[in-house]
Structures are given as structure tokens and as C-alpha cells.
Coordinates of C-alpha atoms and ligand atoms in Angstrom, one line a residue:
X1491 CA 24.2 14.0 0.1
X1492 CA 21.3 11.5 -1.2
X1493 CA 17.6 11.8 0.4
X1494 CA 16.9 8.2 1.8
X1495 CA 13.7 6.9 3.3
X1496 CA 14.4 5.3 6.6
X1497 CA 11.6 3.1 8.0
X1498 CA 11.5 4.5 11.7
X1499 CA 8.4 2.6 12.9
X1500 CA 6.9 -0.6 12.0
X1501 CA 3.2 -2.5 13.0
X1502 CA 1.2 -5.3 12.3
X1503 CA -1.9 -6.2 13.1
X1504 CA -4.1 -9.8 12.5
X1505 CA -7.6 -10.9 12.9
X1506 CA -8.0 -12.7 16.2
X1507 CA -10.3 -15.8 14.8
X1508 CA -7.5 -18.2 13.3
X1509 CA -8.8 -20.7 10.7
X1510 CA -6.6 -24.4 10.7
X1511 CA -5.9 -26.9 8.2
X1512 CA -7.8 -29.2 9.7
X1513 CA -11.0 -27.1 10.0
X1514 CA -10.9 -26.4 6.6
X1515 CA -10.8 -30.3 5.6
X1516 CA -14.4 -30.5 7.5
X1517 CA -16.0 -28.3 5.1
X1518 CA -14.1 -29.6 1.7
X1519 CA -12.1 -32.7 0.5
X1520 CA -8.7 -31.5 1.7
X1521 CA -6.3 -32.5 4.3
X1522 CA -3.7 -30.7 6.7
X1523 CA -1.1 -33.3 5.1
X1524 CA -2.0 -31.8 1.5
X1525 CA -1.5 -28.5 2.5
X1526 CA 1.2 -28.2 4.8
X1527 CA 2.8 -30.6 2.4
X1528 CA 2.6 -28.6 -0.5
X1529 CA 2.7 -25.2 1.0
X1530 CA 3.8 -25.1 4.7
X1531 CA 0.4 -23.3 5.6
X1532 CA -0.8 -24.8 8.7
X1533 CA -3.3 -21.9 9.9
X1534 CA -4.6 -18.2 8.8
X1535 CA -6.3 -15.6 9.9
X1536 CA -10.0 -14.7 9.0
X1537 CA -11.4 -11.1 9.5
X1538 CA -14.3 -10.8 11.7
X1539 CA -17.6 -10.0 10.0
X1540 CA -18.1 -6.6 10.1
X1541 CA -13.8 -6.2 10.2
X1542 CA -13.0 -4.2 7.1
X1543 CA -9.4 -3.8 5.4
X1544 CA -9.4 -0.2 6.4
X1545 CA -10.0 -1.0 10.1
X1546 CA -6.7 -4.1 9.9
X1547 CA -4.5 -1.4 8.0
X1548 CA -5.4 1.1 10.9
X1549 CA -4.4 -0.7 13.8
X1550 CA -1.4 -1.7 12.2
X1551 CA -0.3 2.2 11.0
X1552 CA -1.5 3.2 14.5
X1553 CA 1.4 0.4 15.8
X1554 CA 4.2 2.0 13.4
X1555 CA 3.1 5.4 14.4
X1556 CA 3.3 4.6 17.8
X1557 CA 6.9 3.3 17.8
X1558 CA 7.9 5.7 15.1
X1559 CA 7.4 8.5 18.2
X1560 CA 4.5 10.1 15.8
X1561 CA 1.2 10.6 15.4
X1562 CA -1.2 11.2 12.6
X1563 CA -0.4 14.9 12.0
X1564 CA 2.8 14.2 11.3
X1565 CA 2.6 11.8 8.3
X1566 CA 2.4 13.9 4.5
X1567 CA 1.9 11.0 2.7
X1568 CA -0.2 7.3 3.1
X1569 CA -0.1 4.7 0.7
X1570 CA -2.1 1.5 1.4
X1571 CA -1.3 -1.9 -1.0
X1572 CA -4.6 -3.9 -1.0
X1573 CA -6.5 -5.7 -3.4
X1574 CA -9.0 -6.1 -1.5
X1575 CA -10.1 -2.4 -0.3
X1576 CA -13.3 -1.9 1.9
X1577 CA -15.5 -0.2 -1.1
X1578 CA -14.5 0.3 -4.8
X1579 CA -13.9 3.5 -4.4
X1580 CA -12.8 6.3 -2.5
X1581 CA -9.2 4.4 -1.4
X1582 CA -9.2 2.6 1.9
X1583 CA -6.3 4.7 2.6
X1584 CA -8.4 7.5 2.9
X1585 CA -10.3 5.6 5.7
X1586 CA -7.2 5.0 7.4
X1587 CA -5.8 8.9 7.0
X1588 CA -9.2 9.8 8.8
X1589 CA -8.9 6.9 11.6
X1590 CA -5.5 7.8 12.5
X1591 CA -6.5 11.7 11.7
X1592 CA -3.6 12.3 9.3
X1593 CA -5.7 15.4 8.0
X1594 CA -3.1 17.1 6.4
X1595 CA -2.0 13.5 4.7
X1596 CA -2.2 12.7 0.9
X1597 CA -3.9 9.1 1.0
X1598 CA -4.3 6.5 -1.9
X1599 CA -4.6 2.8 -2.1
X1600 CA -2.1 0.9 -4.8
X1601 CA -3.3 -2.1 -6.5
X1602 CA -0.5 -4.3 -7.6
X1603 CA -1.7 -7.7 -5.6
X1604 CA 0.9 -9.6 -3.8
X1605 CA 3.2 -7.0 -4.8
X1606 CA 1.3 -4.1 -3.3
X1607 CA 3.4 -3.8 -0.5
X1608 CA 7.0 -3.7 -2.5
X1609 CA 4.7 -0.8 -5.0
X1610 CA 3.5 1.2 -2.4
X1611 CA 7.0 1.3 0.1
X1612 CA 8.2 2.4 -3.9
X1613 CA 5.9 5.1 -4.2
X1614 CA 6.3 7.0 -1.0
X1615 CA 10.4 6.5 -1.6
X1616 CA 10.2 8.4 -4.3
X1617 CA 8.0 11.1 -2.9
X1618 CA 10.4 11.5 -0.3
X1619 CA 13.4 11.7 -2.4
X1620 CA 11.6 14.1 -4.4
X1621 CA 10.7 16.5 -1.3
X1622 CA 7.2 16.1 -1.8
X1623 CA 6.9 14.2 1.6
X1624 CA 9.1 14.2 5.2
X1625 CA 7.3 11.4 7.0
X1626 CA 5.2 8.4 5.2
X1627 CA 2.7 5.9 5.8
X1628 CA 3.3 2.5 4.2
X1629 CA 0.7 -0.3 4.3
X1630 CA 0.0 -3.6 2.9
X1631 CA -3.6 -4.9 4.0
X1632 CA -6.3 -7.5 3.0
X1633 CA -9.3 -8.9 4.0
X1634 CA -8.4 -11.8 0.7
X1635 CA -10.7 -14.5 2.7
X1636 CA -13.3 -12.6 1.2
X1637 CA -11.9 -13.1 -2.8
X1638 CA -12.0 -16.4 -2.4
X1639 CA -14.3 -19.6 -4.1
X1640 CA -14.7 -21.4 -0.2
X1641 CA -15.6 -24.5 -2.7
X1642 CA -12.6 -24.4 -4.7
X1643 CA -9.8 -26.3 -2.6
X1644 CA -7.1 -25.4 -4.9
X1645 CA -6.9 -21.8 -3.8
X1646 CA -9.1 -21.1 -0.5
X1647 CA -6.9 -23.0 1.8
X1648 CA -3.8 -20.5 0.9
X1649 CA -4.8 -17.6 1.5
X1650 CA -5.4 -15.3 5.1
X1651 CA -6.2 -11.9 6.1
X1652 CA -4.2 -9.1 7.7
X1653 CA -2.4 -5.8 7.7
X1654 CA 1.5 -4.3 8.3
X1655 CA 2.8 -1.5 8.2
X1656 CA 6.0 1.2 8.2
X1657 CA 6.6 4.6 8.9
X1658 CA 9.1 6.3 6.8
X1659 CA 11.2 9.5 7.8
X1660 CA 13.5 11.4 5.3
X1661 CA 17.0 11.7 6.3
X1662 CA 20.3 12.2 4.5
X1663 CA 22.8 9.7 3.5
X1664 CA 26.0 9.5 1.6
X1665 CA 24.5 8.2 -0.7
X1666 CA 26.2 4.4 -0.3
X1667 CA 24.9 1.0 0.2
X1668 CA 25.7 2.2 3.9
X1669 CA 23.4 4.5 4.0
X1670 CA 20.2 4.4 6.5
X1671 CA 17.0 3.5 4.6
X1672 CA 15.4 2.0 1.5
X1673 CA 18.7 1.6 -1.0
X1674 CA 16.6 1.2 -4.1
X1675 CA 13.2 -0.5 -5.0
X1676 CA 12.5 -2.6 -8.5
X1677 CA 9.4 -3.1 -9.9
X1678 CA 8.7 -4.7 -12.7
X1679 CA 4.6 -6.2 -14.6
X1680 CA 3.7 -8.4 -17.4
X1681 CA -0.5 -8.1 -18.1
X1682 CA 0.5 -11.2 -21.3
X1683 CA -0.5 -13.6 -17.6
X1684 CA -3.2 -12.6 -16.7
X1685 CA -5.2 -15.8 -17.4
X1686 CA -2.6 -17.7 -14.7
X1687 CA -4.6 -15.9 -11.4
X1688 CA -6.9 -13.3 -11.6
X1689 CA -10.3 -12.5 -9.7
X1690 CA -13.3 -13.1 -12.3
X1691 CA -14.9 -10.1 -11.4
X1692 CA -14.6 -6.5 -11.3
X1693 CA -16.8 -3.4 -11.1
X1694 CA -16.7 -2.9 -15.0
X1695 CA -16.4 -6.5 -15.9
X1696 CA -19.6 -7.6 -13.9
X1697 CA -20.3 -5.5 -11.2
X1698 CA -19.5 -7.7 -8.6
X1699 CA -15.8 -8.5 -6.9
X1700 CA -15.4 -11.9 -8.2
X1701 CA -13.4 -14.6 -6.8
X1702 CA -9.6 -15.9 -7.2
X1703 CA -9.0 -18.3 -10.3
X1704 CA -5.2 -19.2 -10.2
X1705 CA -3.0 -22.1 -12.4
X1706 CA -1.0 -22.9 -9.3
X1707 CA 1.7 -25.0 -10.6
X1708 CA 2.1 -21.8 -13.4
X1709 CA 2.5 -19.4 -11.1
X1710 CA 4.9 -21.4 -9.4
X1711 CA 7.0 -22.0 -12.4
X1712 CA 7.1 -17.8 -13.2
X1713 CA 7.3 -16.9 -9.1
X1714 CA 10.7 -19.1 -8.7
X1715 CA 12.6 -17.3 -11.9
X1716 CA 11.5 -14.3 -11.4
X1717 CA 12.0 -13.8 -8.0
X1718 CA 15.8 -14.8 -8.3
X1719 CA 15.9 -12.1 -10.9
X1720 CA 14.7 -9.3 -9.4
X1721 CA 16.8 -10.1 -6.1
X1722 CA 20.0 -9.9 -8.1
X1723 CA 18.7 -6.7 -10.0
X1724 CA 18.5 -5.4 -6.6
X1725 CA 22.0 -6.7 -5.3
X1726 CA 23.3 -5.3 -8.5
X1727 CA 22.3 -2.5 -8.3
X1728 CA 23.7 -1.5 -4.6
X1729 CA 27.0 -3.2 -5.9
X1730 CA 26.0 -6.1 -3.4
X1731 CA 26.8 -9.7 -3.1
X1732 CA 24.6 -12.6 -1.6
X1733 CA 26.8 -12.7 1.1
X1734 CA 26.0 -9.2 2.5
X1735 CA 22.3 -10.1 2.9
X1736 CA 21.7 -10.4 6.4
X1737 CA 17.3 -11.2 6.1
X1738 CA 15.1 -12.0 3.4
X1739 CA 11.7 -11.0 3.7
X1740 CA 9.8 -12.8 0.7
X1741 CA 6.4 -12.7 -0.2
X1742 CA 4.6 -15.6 1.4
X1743 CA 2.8 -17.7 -0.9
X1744 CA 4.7 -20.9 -0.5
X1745 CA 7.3 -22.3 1.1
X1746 CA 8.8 -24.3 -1.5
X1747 CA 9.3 -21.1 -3.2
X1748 CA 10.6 -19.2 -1.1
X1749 CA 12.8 -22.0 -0.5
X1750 CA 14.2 -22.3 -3.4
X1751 CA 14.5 -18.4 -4.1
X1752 CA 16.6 -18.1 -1.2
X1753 CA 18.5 -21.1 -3.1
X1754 CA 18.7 -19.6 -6.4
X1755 CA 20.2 -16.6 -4.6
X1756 CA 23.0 -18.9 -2.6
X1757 CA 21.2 -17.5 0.9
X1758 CA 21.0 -19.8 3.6
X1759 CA 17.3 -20.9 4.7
X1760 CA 17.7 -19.7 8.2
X1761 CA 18.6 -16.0 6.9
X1762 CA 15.2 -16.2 5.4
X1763 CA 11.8 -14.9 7.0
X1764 CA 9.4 -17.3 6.8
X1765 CA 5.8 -16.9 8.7
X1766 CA 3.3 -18.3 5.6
X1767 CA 2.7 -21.4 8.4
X1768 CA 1.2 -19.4 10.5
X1769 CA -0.4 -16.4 8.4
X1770 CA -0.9 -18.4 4.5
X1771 CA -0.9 -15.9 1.6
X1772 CA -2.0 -12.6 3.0
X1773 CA -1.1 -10.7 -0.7
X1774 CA 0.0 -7.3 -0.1
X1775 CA 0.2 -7.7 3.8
X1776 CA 2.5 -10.8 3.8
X1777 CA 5.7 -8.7 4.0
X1778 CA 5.5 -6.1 6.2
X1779 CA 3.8 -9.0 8.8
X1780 CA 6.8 -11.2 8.5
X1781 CA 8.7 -7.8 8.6
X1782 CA 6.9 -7.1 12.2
X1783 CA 7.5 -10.2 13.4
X1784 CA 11.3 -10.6 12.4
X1785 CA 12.1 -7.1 14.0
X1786 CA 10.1 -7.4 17.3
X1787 CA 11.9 -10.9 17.6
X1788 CA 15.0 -9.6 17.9
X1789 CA 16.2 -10.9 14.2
X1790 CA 15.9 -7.8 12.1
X1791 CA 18.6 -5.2 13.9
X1792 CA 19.5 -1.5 13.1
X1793 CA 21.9 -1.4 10.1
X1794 CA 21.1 -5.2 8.8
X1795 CA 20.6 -5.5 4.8
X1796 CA 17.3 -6.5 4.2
X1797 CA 15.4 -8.1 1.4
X1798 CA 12.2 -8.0 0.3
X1799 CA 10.7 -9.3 -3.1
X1800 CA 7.2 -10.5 -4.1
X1801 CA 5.3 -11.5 -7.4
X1802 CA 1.4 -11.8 -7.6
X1803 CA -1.7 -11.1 -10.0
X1804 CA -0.7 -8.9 -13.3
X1805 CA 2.2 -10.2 -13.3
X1806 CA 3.5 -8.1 -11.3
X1807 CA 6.8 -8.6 -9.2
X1808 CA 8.8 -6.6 -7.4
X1809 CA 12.2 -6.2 -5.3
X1810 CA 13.2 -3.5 -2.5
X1811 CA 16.7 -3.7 -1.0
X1812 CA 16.7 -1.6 2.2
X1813 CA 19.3 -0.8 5.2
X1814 CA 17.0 -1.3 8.4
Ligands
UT7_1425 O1 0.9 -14.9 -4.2 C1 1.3 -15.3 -5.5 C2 0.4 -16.2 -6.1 N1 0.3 -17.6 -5.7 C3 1.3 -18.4 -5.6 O2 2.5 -18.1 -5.7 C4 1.0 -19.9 -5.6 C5 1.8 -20.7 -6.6 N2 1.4 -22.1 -6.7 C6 1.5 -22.9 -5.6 O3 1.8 -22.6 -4.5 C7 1.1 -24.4 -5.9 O4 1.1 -24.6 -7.3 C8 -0.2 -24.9 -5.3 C9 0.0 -25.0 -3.8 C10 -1.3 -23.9 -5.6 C11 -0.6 -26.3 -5.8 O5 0.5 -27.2 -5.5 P1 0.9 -28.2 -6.7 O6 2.0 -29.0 -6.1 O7 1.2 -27.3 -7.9 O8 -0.4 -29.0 -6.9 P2 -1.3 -29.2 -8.2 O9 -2.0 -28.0 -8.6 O10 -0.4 -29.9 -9.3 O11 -2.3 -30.3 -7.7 C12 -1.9 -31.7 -7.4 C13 -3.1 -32.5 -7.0 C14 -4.3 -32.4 -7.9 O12 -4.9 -33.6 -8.0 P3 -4.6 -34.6 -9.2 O13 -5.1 -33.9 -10.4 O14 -3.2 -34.9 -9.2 O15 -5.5 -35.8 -8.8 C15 -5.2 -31.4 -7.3 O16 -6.6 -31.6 -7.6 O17 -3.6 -32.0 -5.7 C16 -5.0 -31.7 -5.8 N3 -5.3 -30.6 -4.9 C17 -5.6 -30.8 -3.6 N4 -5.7 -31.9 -2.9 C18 -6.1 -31.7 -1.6 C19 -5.3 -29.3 -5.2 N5 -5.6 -28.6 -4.1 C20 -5.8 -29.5 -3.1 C21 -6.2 -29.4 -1.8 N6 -6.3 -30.5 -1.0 N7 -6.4 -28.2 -1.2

């Protein structure tokens, strides 16, 4: 028998005030043509004022709670992928373990950009396989219209706020690519690029949170190979083909990447997830949004192979092959 992690709940949750192409290109030279052209983004969404990560990553965790059957008491474990957390310190997750009153919860925030969310669904895997948690939180969040340069038209029109989430439950399995649950996770960093996208500012840098500075077409280049190559780590290593894939839920930073990752991998476009039109680059929230979305739809079933891979700031990139 092989502990697996089997996602049992699932939420989103985005800022009501949505932000269009064409309203950006009245405040800088830009143009919806540009970038729906060059990215698919048509719209995102823009946390209120006063709207905090904590409070987007709650309402989504209270939404997989809700359909998970569970409340707050019964999670041991919360982990929250953000880059953008309410305060530098204490966690956001700890914000969100009090909201949702998970009080006998551990709670921490992961920092691995647009890869948080692939990190943190990781993490609590492997405290449940160890024992050391039953039920688990999982949530990417961001508030990343507040990293950006609103100047600087080569990275404030791709990016959006937002929060998803998942509730894991331990159960057993066979220990096959049959099995229930997440089937293995693969992460992987490189700090040799930072220089290709960072935020200039930090707490021990400069005391302040800085801003996004990205090398688009750089990022591009690395994104596209290495996506293909964590995928087929992660088909590998279930002894899986292409063909068994039945959704893949990319990161969404662009569609012409995920266009040609799904490519690269032989997949056909229309088994691929895509919602970066409609939500931009919302880092660590991006996939378990699109994951909301594709199973409230109808898409994503009980038992379907899903995908998920992403690659952001650090490097850092990351795969997770699960069995919904
Ligand atoms: O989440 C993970 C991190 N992020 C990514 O994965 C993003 C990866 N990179 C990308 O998605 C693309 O590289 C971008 C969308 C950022 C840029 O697309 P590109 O096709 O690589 O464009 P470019 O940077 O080569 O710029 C082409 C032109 C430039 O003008 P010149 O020098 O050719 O005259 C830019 O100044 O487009 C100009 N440009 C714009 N024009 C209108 C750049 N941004 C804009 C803009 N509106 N917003």
C-alpha cells in the first residue's frame, strides 16, 4: 500500500474589478493588438485597495474546504505559494489558518514564484506520505499588480491578481499510476538566472518590495525547454506516455508557450488548459485558477491524468503528475 494525496476539494477566488487591454493602452503606449498578439492576455484582475493576498487565498481555501465536506479544524497542514504575501513576515498562511480557524493547523507561505503553487502541492505530499499530516491546505495566491513598474509596458500588462486552492486527504493506493491522488511532483531551480526576472527590491536588499524586471524574450527561450523536460520527467517517471494525458494545466504566462509546450510534448491544444486571456500571469495562483475552472466546467473528471508544470523567478520550474 503507498500513502497518496488525493485532492478532495478545490476553490478559486478573483478580484471583482477586471483591468482590459484597452484600458491599460490609455495610461501607456501599448495596444490590445500588442498584447493579445504576443501573449493571448486580453484582461486581468486587480485586487481592491485594501484586498490583501491573505484575504484572496482565504476565500479560495474557504471554497475547497467547502466542497472537500471540511472545515478549518480538520486541515493539519497549510501551505500558501505567494510572492507577494500581505507583510514580510509572519506567512500569509498564517493569516489564512486564523480566517478559516484551522487552529490546530501548521501554516507557512513557500516562495518559489510562478512555481509556488507546483512547491507548495510538493510540500504537503510529502507531509502526508510521511504521516505527518491527514488533510492539507494547498494555495497559490498573489496580489502581483502590486510588484509591478505601472510605467514599464514590457511587464505590467502581463501580469493579474488572484488565489486557488486544493484540499488534500490521505488515502491508500496500490501504489500504481492508477492510483487516486498526486502520482509524483518534480521540482527542480537554477539561482545562475536570476538577472533574467527578478523584483529589485527586498527587505535586506533595500527595505522596500521592489518592482518586476524581466528579459522577456529570455525567459521565453528557458520556459519552452524546460517545461518540455520536466513534463517528460514526470511521464517517466509514472511509466506514462503522452497519450495517457487527458488535461494539461500549465502555468499561464503566455500562450505561445504553453502552446508550444503542449507541442513539444505531442499533446493536442484542446487537451490543454488555457485561461491566461482572461486572468494574465497570476504567478503562483495561475494553476490552481485554471485548475478551478477546468473541473467546475465539466473538463477535469474523477480519475483523468492531469498535468501541471510551471517555471518563474529563481529559476525555478517545476512538474506534478496527479490522478484527479
Ligand atoms: O511566469 C514566468 C515568467 N514570465 C514569462 O514566462 C514571460 C516570458 N516572455 C514573454 O512572454 C515575452 O517575451 C513577452 C510577452 C514578455 C515579450 O514578447 P516578445 O515577443 O519577446 O517581445 P520583445 O520583448 O522582443 O519586444 C518586441 C517589441 C519591442 O520593440 P522594438 O524594440 O522591437 O521596437 C518592445 O519595446 O515590442 C515592444 N513592446 C511593446 N509594445 C507594445 C514590449 N512591450 C510592449 C507592450 N506594448 N506592452
Amino acid at each position: 500500500m503507498t500513502r497518496r494525496s488525493v485532492v478532495v476539494g478545490h476553490g478559486a477566488y478573483l478580484p471583482e474589478k477586471i483591468l482590459t487591454n484597452n484600458d491599460i493602452s490609455k495610461f501607456i503606449d501599448t495596444s490590445d493588438e500588442w498584447i493579445a498578439g504576443r501573449t493571448g492576455i486580453r484582461e486581468r484582475h486587480i485586487a481592491a485597495e485594501g484586498e490583501l493576498t491573505s484575504h484572496l487565498a482565504t476565500k479560495a481555501a474557504e471554497q475547497a474546504l467547502a466542497r472537500a465536506g471540511m472545515t478549518g479544524a480538520d486541515i493539519d497542514v497549510i501551505v500558501l505559494g505567494t510572492t507577494t504575501p500581505d507583510e514580510t513576515f509572519p506567512a500569509a498562511a498564517t493569516k489564512v489558518q486564523m480566517a478559516i480557524g484551522a487552529d490546530h493547523a501548521f501554516a507557512f507561505d513557500v516562495q518559489a514564484a510562478c512555481s509556488g503553487f507546483v512547491y507548495a502541492l510538493a510540500m504537503a505530499d510529502n507531509f502526508i506520505r510521511l504521516g505527518q499530516a491527514r488533510n492539507a491546505l494547498v494555495i497559490g495566491a498573489e496580489t502581483f499588480s502590486r510588484l509591478l513598474d505601472w510605467n514599464d509596458r514590457t511587464t505590467c500588462v502581463l501580469f493579474g491578481d488572484g488565489a486557488g486552492a486544493v484540499v488534500l486527504r490521505a488515502e491508500e493506493g496500490n501504489g500504481t499510476s492508477d492510483d487516486r491522488g498526486i502520482l509524483s511532483t518534480h521540482l527542480h531551480s537554477d539561482g545562475r538566472q536570476h538577472d533574467l526576472l527578478y523584483a529589485d527590491g527586498g527587505p535586506s536588499l533595500n527595505q522596500q518590495a521592489g518592482v518586476v524586471r524581466m528579459q522577456g524574450q529570455e525567459v521565453f527561450r528557458h520556459a519552452v525547454t524546460r517545461l518540455s523536460g520536466v513534463l517528460h520527467e514526470a511521464l517517466e517517471a509514472n511509466g506514462l506516455a503522452p497519450e495517457d494525458v487527458d488535461w494539461l494545466v500549465p502555468h499561464q504566462a503566455n500562450r505561445r508557450i504553453l502552446e508550444s509546450t503542449a507541442k513539444k510534448l505531442g499533446l493536442p491544444i484542446e487537451k490543454m488548459v488555457v485561461t491566461v486571456d482572461k486572468h494574465a500571469n497570476t504567478s503562483a495562483a495561475s494553476i490552481p485558477l485554471a485548475l478551478a475552472q477546468a473541473v467546475d466546467d465539466g473538463r477535469i473528471k474523477r480519475g483523468d491524468l492531469v498535468l501541471m508544470e510551471a517555471m518563474g523567478a529563481g529559476f525555478t520550474w517545476a512538474a506534478a503528475a496527479v490522478r484527479w
